[in-house]
Amino acid sequence: MAAVQEAPRADLRPKRIRNFIKPLLVKPNTKVRLPQSFDPAFTAGFNSEDGVGAQEVLRQGVQLLSEYQDRLAAQNKYCLLVILQAMDAAGKDGTIRHVMSGVNPQGVDVHSFKAPSTEELDHDYLWRYNRRLPERGKIGIFNRSYYEEVLVVRVHPAILEREQLPPEDVGPDMWRRRFREINNWERYLTDNGFRIVKLFLNVSKDEQRRRFLARIDEPEKNWKLSTADAQEREYWDDYQQAFSDVLSNTSTEWAPWYVIPADRKWFARIAAAAVIADALIAIDPQYPTVTGAARAGLKEVRRQLQSEAQRGRKRSKKAA
């Protein structure tokens, strides 16, 4: 896999986005090894003092998203599903908040998936996610997703006991089977008008430690950290292996993974905006065209509105 450090400087004008995000792509049928394959601290030539430039690039991305989301809603044929996966404190919530800041909130649905309920555990593992898929014309964001079923469930096998699976369905080939099922489901969705963007926010263990300490030191952020979050750091290597397998086995032509360097939050937001914008540009949604008869009707409406204005001005003059 090409080293991420070779990426060009960020420029979110439409013709240059693809070149910028290319090094972040997990090419299908390639083997990913974290952290070697992708550098969490990569910033595409930006440095920490270049805040103004970074903000301008993010503004470009947000503006693009706003324009294309409006067209997506008007066309009402496709929808976009954005998957966000990451270790704790990688910045998923902040990425959603900043990247989607300029988009019409009516056109975006965000779903955060916690531990499954009793009802959800009585169904197959994709059931609750299928119920939250976006409508045509909308952008749907899954803050964590069905990929938890091959990540946290794999790191903590005891969770499988609550899923009430038949004994014969639990075995050494289970994860490979789930990779296949997820790939097939995503292909089905793609064949039905979905476009799927999958983002892994790649944060380093040291940066996660610093962010955890910041949450302790700042009282207003205490609520963001629990002892369970800290305890999960003990499984860091297991999660890195699980993420490596997910990226290696489920990045496909129809639903690719992008690894977003997340040690610098401002750069993670630029990269995420670029990938989402590129997906919308590829859809290239268009505003519906108006037929000749409809145009004639609009001309009549214009004539009536202009006549109203003229009558209003005449009444104003008489009253004066």
PDB file of C-alpha atoms in Angstrom:
ATOM      1  CA  MET A   1       0.000   0.000   0.000  1.00  0.00           C
ATOM      2  CA  ALA A   2       1.291   3.453  -0.893  1.00  0.00           C
ATOM      3  CA  ALA A   3       2.487   5.541   2.026  1.00  0.00           C
ATOM      4  CA  VAL A   4      -0.038   8.124   3.111  1.00  0.00           C
ATOM      5  CA  GLN A   5       2.721  10.741   3.434  1.00  0.00           C
ATOM      6  CA  GLU A   6       2.843  11.111  -0.353  1.00  0.00           C
ATOM      7  CA  ALA A   7      -0.590  12.744  -0.556  1.00  0.00           C
ATOM      8  CA  PRO A   8      -0.868  16.187  -2.182  1.00  0.00           C
ATOM      9  CA  ARG A   9      -1.808  19.310  -0.295  1.00  0.00           C
ATOM     10  CA  ALA A  10      -5.527  19.532   0.402  1.00  0.00           C
ATOM     11  CA  ASP A  11      -7.621  21.409  -2.130  1.00  0.00           C
ATOM     12  CA  LEU A  12     -11.354  20.735  -2.045  1.00  0.00           C
ATOM     13  CA  ARG A  13     -12.239  22.190  -5.415  1.00  0.00           C
ATOM     14  CA  PRO A  14     -14.221  19.471  -7.235  1.00  0.00           C
ATOM     15  CA  LYS A  15     -11.603  18.676  -9.877  1.00  0.00           C
ATOM     16  CA  ARG A  16      -8.878  18.107  -7.271  1.00  0.00           C
ATOM     17  CA  ILE A  17     -10.689  16.244  -4.518  1.00  0.00           C
ATOM     18  CA  ARG A  18     -10.150  12.780  -5.993  1.00  0.00           C
ATOM     19  CA  ASN A  19      -6.406  13.347  -6.094  1.00  0.00           C
ATOM     20  CA  PHE A  20      -6.395  14.471  -2.460  1.00  0.00           C
ATOM     21  CA  ILE A  21      -8.332  11.504  -1.038  1.00  0.00           C
ATOM     22  CA  LYS A  22      -6.715   8.799  -3.161  1.00  0.00           C
ATOM     23  CA  PRO A  23      -3.993   7.928  -0.586  1.00  0.00           C
ATOM     24  CA  LEU A  24      -6.672   7.542   2.101  1.00  0.00           C
ATOM     25  CA  LEU A  25      -8.491   4.840   0.146  1.00  0.00           C
ATOM     26  CA  VAL A  26      -8.204   1.191   1.134  1.00  0.00           C
ATOM     27  CA  LYS A  27      -7.927  -0.464  -2.246  1.00  0.00           C
ATOM     28  CA  PRO A  28     -10.047  -3.609  -2.564  1.00  0.00           C
ATOM     29  CA  ASN A  29      -8.193  -6.892  -2.048  1.00  0.00           C
ATOM     30  CA  THR A  30      -5.274  -5.278  -0.232  1.00  0.00           C
ATOM     31  CA  LYS A  31      -3.937  -6.278   3.158  1.00  0.00           C
ATOM     32  CA  VAL A  32      -4.074  -3.580   5.832  1.00  0.00           C
ATOM     33  CA  ARG A  33      -1.850  -3.703   8.900  1.00  0.00           C
ATOM     34  CA  LEU A  34      -2.451  -1.058  11.516  1.00  0.00           C
ATOM     35  CA  PRO A  35      -0.735   1.133  12.460  1.00  0.00           C
ATOM     36  CA  GLN A  36       1.908   0.516   9.769  1.00  0.00           C
ATOM     37  CA  SER A  37      -0.328   1.005   6.723  1.00  0.00           C
ATOM     38  CA  PHE A  38      -1.716   4.434   7.653  1.00  0.00           C
ATOM     39  CA  ASP A  39      -0.207   7.252   9.716  1.00  0.00           C
ATOM     40  CA  PRO A  40      -2.708   8.737  12.227  1.00  0.00           C
ATOM     41  CA  ALA A  41      -0.706  11.992  12.338  1.00  0.00           C
ATOM     42  CA  PHE A  42      -0.638  12.635   8.585  1.00  0.00           C
ATOM     43  CA  THR A  43      -1.785  16.158   7.572  1.00  0.00           C
ATOM     44  CA  ALA A  44      -1.160  16.343   3.788  1.00  0.00           C
ATOM     45  CA  GLY A  45       1.401  19.119   4.010  1.00  0.00           C
ATOM     46  CA  PHE A  46      -0.481  21.290   6.487  1.00  0.00           C
ATOM     47  CA  ASN A  47       1.151  22.152   9.798  1.00  0.00           C
ATOM     48  CA  SER A  48      -0.293  23.131  13.148  1.00  0.00           C
ATOM     49  CA  GLU A  49       0.340  26.840  12.469  1.00  0.00           C
ATOM     50  CA  ASP A  50      -1.630  26.779   9.216  1.00  0.00           C
ATOM     51  CA  GLY A  51      -5.004  27.201  10.887  1.00  0.00           C
ATOM     52  CA  VAL A  52      -6.310  29.832   8.478  1.00  0.00           C
ATOM     53  CA  GLY A  53      -5.536  27.699   5.450  1.00  0.00           C
ATOM     54  CA  ALA A  54      -7.125  24.635   7.024  1.00  0.00           C
ATOM     55  CA  GLN A  55     -10.290  26.568   7.852  1.00  0.00           C
ATOM     56  CA  GLU A  56     -10.540  27.801   4.263  1.00  0.00           C
ATOM     57  CA  VAL A  57     -10.216  24.275   2.902  1.00  0.00           C
ATOM     58  CA  LEU A  58     -12.884  23.024   5.317  1.00  0.00           C
ATOM     59  CA  ARG A  59     -15.129  25.903   4.236  1.00  0.00           C
ATOM     60  CA  GLN A  60     -14.737  24.757   0.619  1.00  0.00           C
ATOM     61  CA  GLY A  61     -15.770  21.251   1.626  1.00  0.00           C
ATOM     62  CA  VAL A  62     -18.803  22.375   3.617  1.00  0.00           C
ATOM     63  CA  GLN A  63     -19.924  24.598   0.744  1.00  0.00           C
ATOM     64  CA  LEU A  64     -19.662  21.696  -1.697  1.00  0.00           C
ATOM     65  CA  LEU A  65     -21.641  19.430   0.610  1.00  0.00           C
ATOM     66  CA  SER A  66     -24.389  22.023   0.958  1.00  0.00           C
ATOM     67  CA  GLU A  67     -24.704  22.459  -2.800  1.00  0.00           C
ATOM     68  CA  TYR A  68     -24.725  18.763  -3.639  1.00  0.00           C
ATOM     69  CA  GLN A  69     -27.021  17.815  -0.767  1.00  0.00           C
ATOM     70  CA  ASP A  70     -29.581  20.291  -2.102  1.00  0.00           C
ATOM     71  CA  ARG A  71     -29.341  18.703  -5.538  1.00  0.00           C
ATOM     72  CA  LEU A  72     -29.542  15.207  -4.038  1.00  0.00           C
ATOM     73  CA  ALA A  73     -32.780  16.106  -2.255  1.00  0.00           C
ATOM     74  CA  ALA A  74     -34.277  17.718  -5.356  1.00  0.00           C
ATOM     75  CA  GLN A  75     -33.487  14.749  -7.606  1.00  0.00           C
ATOM     76  CA  ASN A  76     -34.774  12.242  -5.029  1.00  0.00           C
ATOM     77  CA  LYS A  77     -33.285   9.158  -6.715  1.00  0.00           C
ATOM     78  CA  TYR A  78     -30.146   8.369  -4.721  1.00  0.00           C
ATOM     79  CA  CYS A  79     -29.216   8.506  -1.058  1.00  0.00           C
ATOM     80  CA  LEU A  80     -25.857   8.561   0.682  1.00  0.00           C
ATOM     81  CA  LEU A  81     -24.971   6.423   3.689  1.00  0.00           C
ATOM     82  CA  VAL A  82     -21.904   7.521   5.666  1.00  0.00           C
ATOM     83  CA  ILE A  83     -20.414   4.987   8.091  1.00  0.00           C
ATOM     84  CA  LEU A  84     -18.191   6.295  10.905  1.00  0.00           C
ATOM     85  CA  GLN A  85     -16.087   3.843  12.886  1.00  0.00           C
ATOM     86  CA  ALA A  86     -13.288   4.622  15.314  1.00  0.00           C
ATOM     87  CA  MET A  87     -11.751   4.014  18.699  1.00  0.00           C
ATOM     88  CA  ASP A  88     -13.056   6.142  21.568  1.00  0.00           C
ATOM     89  CA  ALA A  89     -12.081   9.843  21.455  1.00  0.00           C
ATOM     90  CA  ALA A  90     -11.182   9.724  17.754  1.00  0.00           C
ATOM     91  CA  GLY A  91     -13.556  12.635  17.067  1.00  0.00           C
ATOM     92  CA  LYS A  92     -16.644  11.114  15.450  1.00  0.00           C
ATOM     93  CA  ASP A  93     -19.115  13.571  17.011  1.00  0.00           C
ATOM     94  CA  GLY A  94     -16.955  16.595  16.205  1.00  0.00           C
ATOM     95  CA  THR A  95     -16.480  15.426  12.638  1.00  0.00           C
ATOM     96  CA  ILE A  96     -20.227  15.150  12.131  1.00  0.00           C
ATOM     97  CA  ARG A  97     -20.847  18.543  13.742  1.00  0.00           C
ATOM     98  CA  HIS A  98     -18.247  20.451  11.707  1.00  0.00           C
ATOM     99  CA  VAL A  99     -18.496  18.695   8.356  1.00  0.00           C
ATOM    100  CA  MET A 100     -22.290  18.844   8.185  1.00  0.00           C
ATOM    101  CA  SER A 101     -22.520  22.379   9.616  1.00  0.00           C
ATOM    102  CA  GLY A 102     -23.655  23.976   6.356  1.00  0.00           C
ATOM    103  CA  VAL A 103     -26.059  21.264   5.212  1.00  0.00           C
ATOM    104  CA  ASN A 104     -29.838  21.585   5.500  1.00  0.00           C
ATOM    105  CA  PRO A 105     -30.632  19.570   8.661  1.00  0.00           C
ATOM    106  CA  GLN A 106     -33.840  18.305   7.038  1.00  0.00           C
ATOM    107  CA  GLY A 107     -31.697  16.422   4.541  1.00  0.00           C
ATOM    108  CA  VAL A 108     -29.501  14.579   7.056  1.00  0.00           C
ATOM    109  CA  ASP A 109     -30.311  11.811   9.540  1.00  0.00           C
ATOM    110  CA  VAL A 110     -27.728  10.855  12.176  1.00  0.00           C
ATOM    111  CA  HIS A 111     -28.057   7.635  14.142  1.00  0.00           C
ATOM    112  CA  SER A 112     -25.799   6.611  17.031  1.00  0.00           C
ATOM    113  CA  PHE A 113     -26.007   2.930  17.865  1.00  0.00           C
ATOM    114  CA  LYS A 114     -25.516   1.856  21.454  1.00  0.00           C
ATOM    115  CA  ALA A 115     -25.779  -1.634  22.955  1.00  0.00           C
ATOM    116  CA  PRO A 116     -28.697  -3.482  21.309  1.00  0.00           C
ATOM    117  CA  SER A 117     -32.031  -3.736  23.104  1.00  0.00           C
ATOM    118  CA  THR A 118     -33.804  -6.987  23.925  1.00  0.00           C
ATOM    119  CA  GLU A 119     -36.026  -6.552  20.861  1.00  0.00           C
ATOM    120  CA  GLU A 120     -33.014  -5.966  18.638  1.00  0.00           C
ATOM    121  CA  LEU A 121     -31.243  -9.032  19.997  1.00  0.00           C
ATOM    122  CA  ASP A 122     -34.279 -11.104  18.977  1.00  0.00           C
ATOM    123  CA  HIS A 123     -33.525 -10.282  15.319  1.00  0.00           C
ATOM    124  CA  ASP A 124     -30.577 -10.784  13.005  1.00  0.00           C
ATOM    125  CA  TYR A 125     -27.592  -8.497  13.568  1.00  0.00           C
ATOM    126  CA  LEU A 126     -28.359  -6.271  10.545  1.00  0.00           C
ATOM    127  CA  TRP A 127     -32.022  -5.733  11.448  1.00  0.00           C
ATOM    128  CA  ARG A 128     -31.725  -2.583  13.532  1.00  0.00           C
ATOM    129  CA  TYR A 129     -29.437  -0.923  10.993  1.00  0.00           C
ATOM    130  CA  ASN A 130     -31.715  -1.737   8.094  1.00  0.00           C
ATOM    131  CA  ARG A 131     -34.520   0.129   9.896  1.00  0.00           C
ATOM    132  CA  ARG A 132     -32.438   3.325  10.021  1.00  0.00           C
ATOM    133  CA  LEU A 133     -31.317   3.500   6.404  1.00  0.00           C
ATOM    134  CA  PRO A 134     -31.789   6.939   4.786  1.00  0.00           C
ATOM    135  CA  GLU A 135     -34.590   7.729   2.384  1.00  0.00           C
ATOM    136  CA  ARG A 136     -33.926   8.661  -1.220  1.00  0.00           C
ATOM    137  CA  GLY A 137     -32.660  12.219  -1.425  1.00  0.00           C
ATOM    138  CA  LYS A 138     -31.114  12.139   2.045  1.00  0.00           C
ATOM    139  CA  ILE A 139     -27.740  11.683   3.686  1.00  0.00           C
ATOM    140  CA  GLY A 140     -27.715   9.151   6.497  1.00  0.00           C
ATOM    141  CA  ILE A 141     -24.867   8.992   9.011  1.00  0.00           C
ATOM    142  CA  PHE A 142     -24.240   5.961  11.200  1.00  0.00           C
ATOM    143  CA  ASN A 143     -22.143   6.929  14.223  1.00  0.00           C
ATOM    144  CA  ARG A 144     -20.901   3.383  14.774  1.00  0.00           C
ATOM    145  CA  SER A 145     -22.679   0.765  12.721  1.00  0.00           C
ATOM    146  CA  TYR A 146     -23.130  -2.899  11.882  1.00  0.00           C
ATOM    147  CA  TYR A 147     -19.333  -3.073  11.752  1.00  0.00           C
ATOM    148  CA  GLU A 148     -19.449  -3.266  15.550  1.00  0.00           C
ATOM    149  CA  GLU A 149     -20.537  -6.859  14.924  1.00  0.00           C
ATOM    150  CA  VAL A 150     -17.068  -7.683  13.583  1.00  0.00           C
ATOM    151  CA  LEU A 151     -15.182  -5.316  15.888  1.00  0.00           C
ATOM    152  CA  VAL A 152     -16.304  -5.033  19.519  1.00  0.00           C
ATOM    153  CA  VAL A 153     -18.117  -8.385  19.325  1.00  0.00           C
ATOM    154  CA  ARG A 154     -14.933  -9.985  18.048  1.00  0.00           C
ATOM    155  CA  VAL A 155     -12.773  -8.394  20.738  1.00  0.00           C
ATOM    156  CA  HIS A 156     -15.307  -9.375  23.413  1.00  0.00           C
ATOM    157  CA  PRO A 157     -16.739 -12.768  22.339  1.00  0.00           C
ATOM    158  CA  ALA A 158     -18.936 -12.943  25.437  1.00  0.00           C
ATOM    159  CA  ILE A 159     -21.256 -10.463  23.711  1.00  0.00           C
ATOM    160  CA  LEU A 160     -22.182 -13.221  21.250  1.00  0.00           C
ATOM    161  CA  GLU A 161     -23.980 -15.083  24.015  1.00  0.00           C
ATOM    162  CA  ARG A 162     -26.607 -12.330  24.165  1.00  0.00           C
ATOM    163  CA  GLU A 163     -27.253 -12.621  20.430  1.00  0.00           C
ATOM    164  CA  GLN A 164     -28.887 -16.023  20.948  1.00  0.00           C
ATOM    165  CA  LEU A 165     -27.329 -17.587  17.873  1.00  0.00           C
ATOM    166  CA  PRO A 166     -27.738 -21.302  17.171  1.00  0.00           C
ATOM    167  CA  PRO A 167     -24.600 -23.144  18.334  1.00  0.00           C
ATOM    168  CA  GLU A 168     -23.817 -24.380  14.830  1.00  0.00           C
ATOM    169  CA  ASP A 169     -23.577 -20.770  13.589  1.00  0.00           C
ATOM    170  CA  VAL A 170     -20.814 -19.857  16.034  1.00  0.00           C
ATOM    171  CA  GLY A 171     -17.408 -21.068  14.963  1.00  0.00           C
ATOM    172  CA  PRO A 172     -13.964 -20.129  13.639  1.00  0.00           C
ATOM    173  CA  ASP A 173     -15.338 -19.141  10.223  1.00  0.00           C
ATOM    174  CA  MET A 174     -17.972 -16.817  11.704  1.00  0.00           C
ATOM    175  CA  TRP A 175     -16.104 -13.554  11.077  1.00  0.00           C
ATOM    176  CA  ARG A 176     -15.283 -14.398   7.483  1.00  0.00           C
ATOM    177  CA  ARG A 177     -18.936 -15.284   6.959  1.00  0.00           C
ATOM    178  CA  ARG A 178     -20.029 -11.954   8.409  1.00  0.00           C
ATOM    179  CA  PHE A 179     -17.595 -10.117   6.143  1.00  0.00           C
ATOM    180  CA  ARG A 180     -19.243 -11.839   3.184  1.00  0.00           C
ATOM    181  CA  GLU A 181     -22.754 -11.062   4.441  1.00  0.00           C
ATOM    182  CA  ILE A 182     -21.923  -7.394   4.962  1.00  0.00           C
ATOM    183  CA  ASN A 183     -20.310  -7.095   1.531  1.00  0.00           C
ATOM    184  CA  ASN A 184     -23.336  -8.704  -0.110  1.00  0.00           C
ATOM    185  CA  TRP A 185     -25.766  -6.476   1.798  1.00  0.00           C
ATOM    186  CA  GLU A 186     -23.865  -3.353   0.818  1.00  0.00           C
ATOM    187  CA  ARG A 187     -23.862  -4.520  -2.799  1.00  0.00           C
ATOM    188  CA  TYR A 188     -27.625  -4.980  -2.602  1.00  0.00           C
ATOM    189  CA  LEU A 189     -28.043  -1.445  -1.235  1.00  0.00           C
ATOM    190  CA  THR A 190     -25.785  -0.026  -3.937  1.00  0.00           C
ATOM    191  CA  ASP A 191     -27.880  -1.767  -6.588  1.00  0.00           C
ATOM    192  CA  ASN A 192     -30.916   0.037  -5.166  1.00  0.00           C
ATOM    193  CA  GLY A 193     -29.711   3.634  -5.280  1.00  0.00           C
ATOM    194  CA  PHE A 194     -27.524   3.827  -2.177  1.00  0.00           C
ATOM    195  CA  ARG A 195     -24.023   5.211  -2.244  1.00  0.00           C
ATOM    196  CA  ILE A 196     -21.961   4.096   0.735  1.00  0.00           C
ATOM    197  CA  VAL A 197     -18.954   5.918   2.195  1.00  0.00           C
ATOM    198  CA  LYS A 198     -17.100   4.250   5.054  1.00  0.00           C
ATOM    199  CA  LEU A 199     -14.744   6.308   7.206  1.00  0.00           C
ATOM    200  CA  PHE A 200     -12.373   4.883   9.794  1.00  0.00           C
ATOM    201  CA  LEU A 201     -11.064   7.697  12.011  1.00  0.00           C
ATOM    202  CA  ASN A 202      -7.581   6.462  12.752  1.00  0.00           C
ATOM    203  CA  VAL A 203      -6.314   7.845  16.074  1.00  0.00           C
ATOM    204  CA  SER A 204      -3.068   6.783  17.745  1.00  0.00           C
ATOM    205  CA  LYS A 205      -2.934   5.319  21.233  1.00  0.00           C
ATOM    206  CA  ASP A 206      -0.870   8.244  22.511  1.00  0.00           C
ATOM    207  CA  GLU A 207      -3.327  10.803  21.144  1.00  0.00           C
ATOM    208  CA  GLN A 208      -6.246   8.924  22.667  1.00  0.00           C
ATOM    209  CA  ARG A 209      -4.443   9.038  26.023  1.00  0.00           C
ATOM    210  CA  ARG A 210      -4.015  12.826  25.726  1.00  0.00           C
ATOM    211  CA  ARG A 211      -7.673  13.293  24.899  1.00  0.00           C
ATOM    212  CA  PHE A 212      -8.758  11.130  27.810  1.00  0.00           C
ATOM    213  CA  LEU A 213      -6.581  13.220  30.150  1.00  0.00           C
ATOM    214  CA  ALA A 214      -8.099  16.425  28.731  1.00  0.00           C
ATOM    215  CA  ARG A 215     -11.577  15.073  29.484  1.00  0.00           C
ATOM    216  CA  ILE A 216     -10.526  14.509  33.086  1.00  0.00           C
ATOM    217  CA  ASP A 217      -8.835  17.909  33.456  1.00  0.00           C
ATOM    218  CA  GLU A 218     -11.767  19.888  32.034  1.00  0.00           C
ATOM    219  CA  PRO A 219     -14.848  19.499  34.277  1.00  0.00           C
ATOM    220  CA  GLU A 220     -17.269  20.268  31.453  1.00  0.00           C
ATOM    221  CA  LYS A 221     -15.893  17.241  29.581  1.00  0.00           C
ATOM    222  CA  ASN A 222     -15.927  14.770  32.477  1.00  0.00           C
ATOM    223  CA  TRP A 223     -19.169  13.262  31.231  1.00  0.00           C
ATOM    224  CA  LYS A 224     -17.449  12.153  28.020  1.00  0.00           C
ATOM    225  CA  LEU A 225     -15.184   9.668  29.802  1.00  0.00           C
ATOM    226  CA  SER A 226     -16.027   6.569  31.811  1.00  0.00           C
ATOM    227  CA  THR A 227     -13.873   3.994  33.527  1.00  0.00           C
ATOM    228  CA  ALA A 228     -15.059   1.493  30.904  1.00  0.00           C
ATOM    229  CA  ASP A 229     -13.583   3.697  28.152  1.00  0.00           C
ATOM    230  CA  ALA A 230     -10.212   3.658  29.859  1.00  0.00           C
ATOM    231  CA  GLN A 231     -10.375  -0.087  30.437  1.00  0.00           C
ATOM    232  CA  GLU A 232     -10.884  -0.686  26.706  1.00  0.00           C
ATOM    233  CA  ARG A 233      -7.349   0.616  26.140  1.00  0.00           C
ATOM    234  CA  GLU A 234      -6.175  -2.729  27.481  1.00  0.00           C
ATOM    235  CA  TYR A 235      -7.558  -4.264  24.274  1.00  0.00           C
ATOM    236  CA  TRP A 236      -5.893  -1.733  21.956  1.00  0.00           C
ATOM    237  CA  ASP A 237      -3.855  -4.305  20.019  1.00  0.00           C
ATOM    238  CA  ASP A 238      -6.891  -6.565  19.648  1.00  0.00           C
ATOM    239  CA  TYR A 239      -8.912  -3.692  18.216  1.00  0.00           C
ATOM    240  CA  GLN A 240      -6.107  -2.766  15.829  1.00  0.00           C
ATOM    241  CA  GLN A 241      -6.104  -6.336  14.530  1.00  0.00           C
ATOM    242  CA  ALA A 242      -9.890  -6.364  14.245  1.00  0.00           C
ATOM    243  CA  PHE A 243      -9.916  -3.053  12.360  1.00  0.00           C
ATOM    244  CA  SER A 244      -7.132  -4.322  10.090  1.00  0.00           C
ATOM    245  CA  ASP A 245      -9.235  -7.367   9.178  1.00  0.00           C
ATOM    246  CA  VAL A 246     -12.349  -5.254   8.589  1.00  0.00           C
ATOM    247  CA  LEU A 247     -10.498  -2.865   6.284  1.00  0.00           C
ATOM    248  CA  SER A 248      -8.812  -5.727   4.440  1.00  0.00           C
ATOM    249  CA  ASN A 249     -11.988  -7.769   3.919  1.00  0.00           C
ATOM    250  CA  THR A 250     -14.788  -5.229   3.434  1.00  0.00           C
ATOM    251  CA  SER A 251     -13.320  -2.435   1.314  1.00  0.00           C
ATOM    252  CA  THR A 252     -14.991  -3.080  -2.035  1.00  0.00           C
ATOM    253  CA  GLU A 253     -15.456  -1.274  -5.335  1.00  0.00           C
ATOM    254  CA  TRP A 254     -19.054  -0.505  -4.398  1.00  0.00           C
ATOM    255  CA  ALA A 255     -18.448   0.419  -0.732  1.00  0.00           C
ATOM    256  CA  PRO A 256     -14.822   1.412  -0.108  1.00  0.00           C
ATOM    257  CA  TRP A 257     -13.182   2.282   3.183  1.00  0.00           C
ATOM    258  CA  TYR A 258     -11.202   5.474   3.694  1.00  0.00           C
ATOM    259  CA  VAL A 259      -8.764   5.746   6.592  1.00  0.00           C
ATOM    260  CA  ILE A 260      -8.979   9.273   7.994  1.00  0.00           C
ATOM    261  CA  PRO A 261      -5.872  10.419   9.941  1.00  0.00           C
ATOM    262  CA  ALA A 262      -7.432  11.566  13.217  1.00  0.00           C
ATOM    263  CA  ASP A 263      -4.590  12.727  15.463  1.00  0.00           C
ATOM    264  CA  ARG A 264      -5.252  16.279  14.258  1.00  0.00           C
ATOM    265  CA  LYS A 265      -8.984  16.934  14.513  1.00  0.00           C
ATOM    266  CA  TRP A 266      -8.944  19.819  12.058  1.00  0.00           C
ATOM    267  CA  PHE A 267      -7.345  17.658   9.376  1.00  0.00           C
ATOM    268  CA  ALA A 268      -9.697  14.745  10.053  1.00  0.00           C
ATOM    269  CA  ARG A 269     -12.608  17.096   9.349  1.00  0.00           C
ATOM    270  CA  ILE A 270     -11.073  18.259   6.070  1.00  0.00           C
ATOM    271  CA  ALA A 271     -10.438  14.682   4.947  1.00  0.00           C
ATOM    272  CA  ALA A 272     -13.924  13.492   5.925  1.00  0.00           C
ATOM    273  CA  ALA A 273     -15.542  16.417   4.095  1.00  0.00           C
ATOM    274  CA  ALA A 274     -13.467  15.622   1.010  1.00  0.00           C
ATOM    275  CA  VAL A 275     -14.466  11.952   0.913  1.00  0.00           C
ATOM    276  CA  ILE A 276     -18.169  12.695   1.402  1.00  0.00           C
ATOM    277  CA  ALA A 277     -18.073  15.485  -1.188  1.00  0.00           C
ATOM    278  CA  ASP A 278     -16.354  13.178  -3.674  1.00  0.00           C
ATOM    279  CA  ALA A 279     -19.146  10.610  -3.282  1.00  0.00           C
ATOM    280  CA  LEU A 280     -21.793  13.263  -3.963  1.00  0.00           C
ATOM    281  CA  ILE A 281     -19.864  14.589  -6.948  1.00  0.00           C
ATOM    282  CA  ALA A 282     -19.720  11.048  -8.343  1.00  0.00           C
ATOM    283  CA  ILE A 283     -23.513  10.772  -8.024  1.00  0.00           C
ATOM    284  CA  ASP A 284     -23.785  14.156  -9.777  1.00  0.00           C
ATOM    285  CA  PRO A 285     -27.433  14.741  -8.817  1.00  0.00           C
ATOM    286  CA  GLN A 286     -29.313  17.200 -11.005  1.00  0.00           C
ATOM    287  CA  TYR A 287     -32.253  19.474 -10.366  1.00  0.00           C
ATOM    288  CA  PRO A 288     -35.405  18.171 -12.097  1.00  0.00           C
ATOM    289  CA  THR A 289     -36.124  19.739 -15.488  1.00  0.00           C
ATOM    290  CA  VAL A 290     -39.423  21.495 -16.059  1.00  0.00           C
ATOM    291  CA  THR A 291     -41.528  20.444 -19.063  1.00  0.00           C
ATOM    292  CA  GLY A 292     -42.785  22.839 -21.718  1.00  0.00           C
ATOM    293  CA  ALA A 293     -46.320  22.801 -20.348  1.00  0.00           C
ATOM    294  CA  ALA A 294     -45.059  23.510 -16.842  1.00  0.00           C
ATOM    295  CA  ARG A 295     -42.935  26.396 -18.134  1.00  0.00           C
ATOM    296  CA  ALA A 296     -45.978  27.887 -19.810  1.00  0.00           C
ATOM    297  CA  GLY A 297     -47.817  27.649 -16.518  1.00  0.00           C
ATOM    298  CA  LEU A 298     -44.968  29.404 -14.715  1.00  0.00           C
ATOM    299  CA  LYS A 299     -45.093  32.239 -17.250  1.00  0.00           C
ATOM    300  CA  GLU A 300     -48.804  32.681 -16.503  1.00  0.00           C
ATOM    301  CA  VAL A 301     -48.075  32.723 -12.771  1.00  0.00           C
ATOM    302  CA  ARG A 302     -45.406  35.396 -13.390  1.00  0.00           C
ATOM    303  CA  ARG A 303     -47.910  37.493 -15.340  1.00  0.00           C
ATOM    304  CA  GLN A 304     -50.467  37.257 -12.531  1.00  0.00           C
ATOM    305  CA  LEU A 305     -47.926  38.165  -9.838  1.00  0.00           C
ATOM    306  CA  GLN A 306     -46.682  41.129 -11.823  1.00  0.00           C
ATOM    307  CA  SER A 307     -50.266  42.297 -12.360  1.00  0.00           C
ATOM    308  CA  GLU A 308     -50.850  42.131  -8.596  1.00  0.00           C
ATOM    309  CA  ALA A 309     -47.803  44.292  -8.012  1.00  0.00           C
ATOM    310  CA  GLN A 310     -48.966  46.873 -10.536  1.00  0.00           C
ATOM    311  CA  ARG A 311     -52.438  47.033  -9.004  1.00  0.00           C
ATOM    312  CA  GLY A 312     -50.872  47.428  -5.570  1.00  0.00           C
ATOM    313  CA  ARG A 313     -48.765  50.367  -6.708  1.00  0.00           C
ATOM    314  CA  LYS A 314     -51.799  52.063  -8.270  1.00  0.00           C
ATOM    315  CA  ARG A 315     -53.811  51.735  -5.039  1.00  0.00           C
ATOM    316  CA  SER A 316     -50.892  53.155  -3.058  1.00  0.00           C
ATOM    317  CA  LYS A 317     -50.743  56.235  -5.331  1.00  0.00           C
ATOM    318  CA  LYS A 318     -54.494  56.824  -5.014  1.00  0.00           C
ATOM    319  CA  ALA A 319     -54.330  56.524  -1.233  1.00  0.00           C
ATOM    320  CA  ALA A 320     -51.487  59.039  -1.133  1.00  0.00           C
TER     321      ALA A 320
END
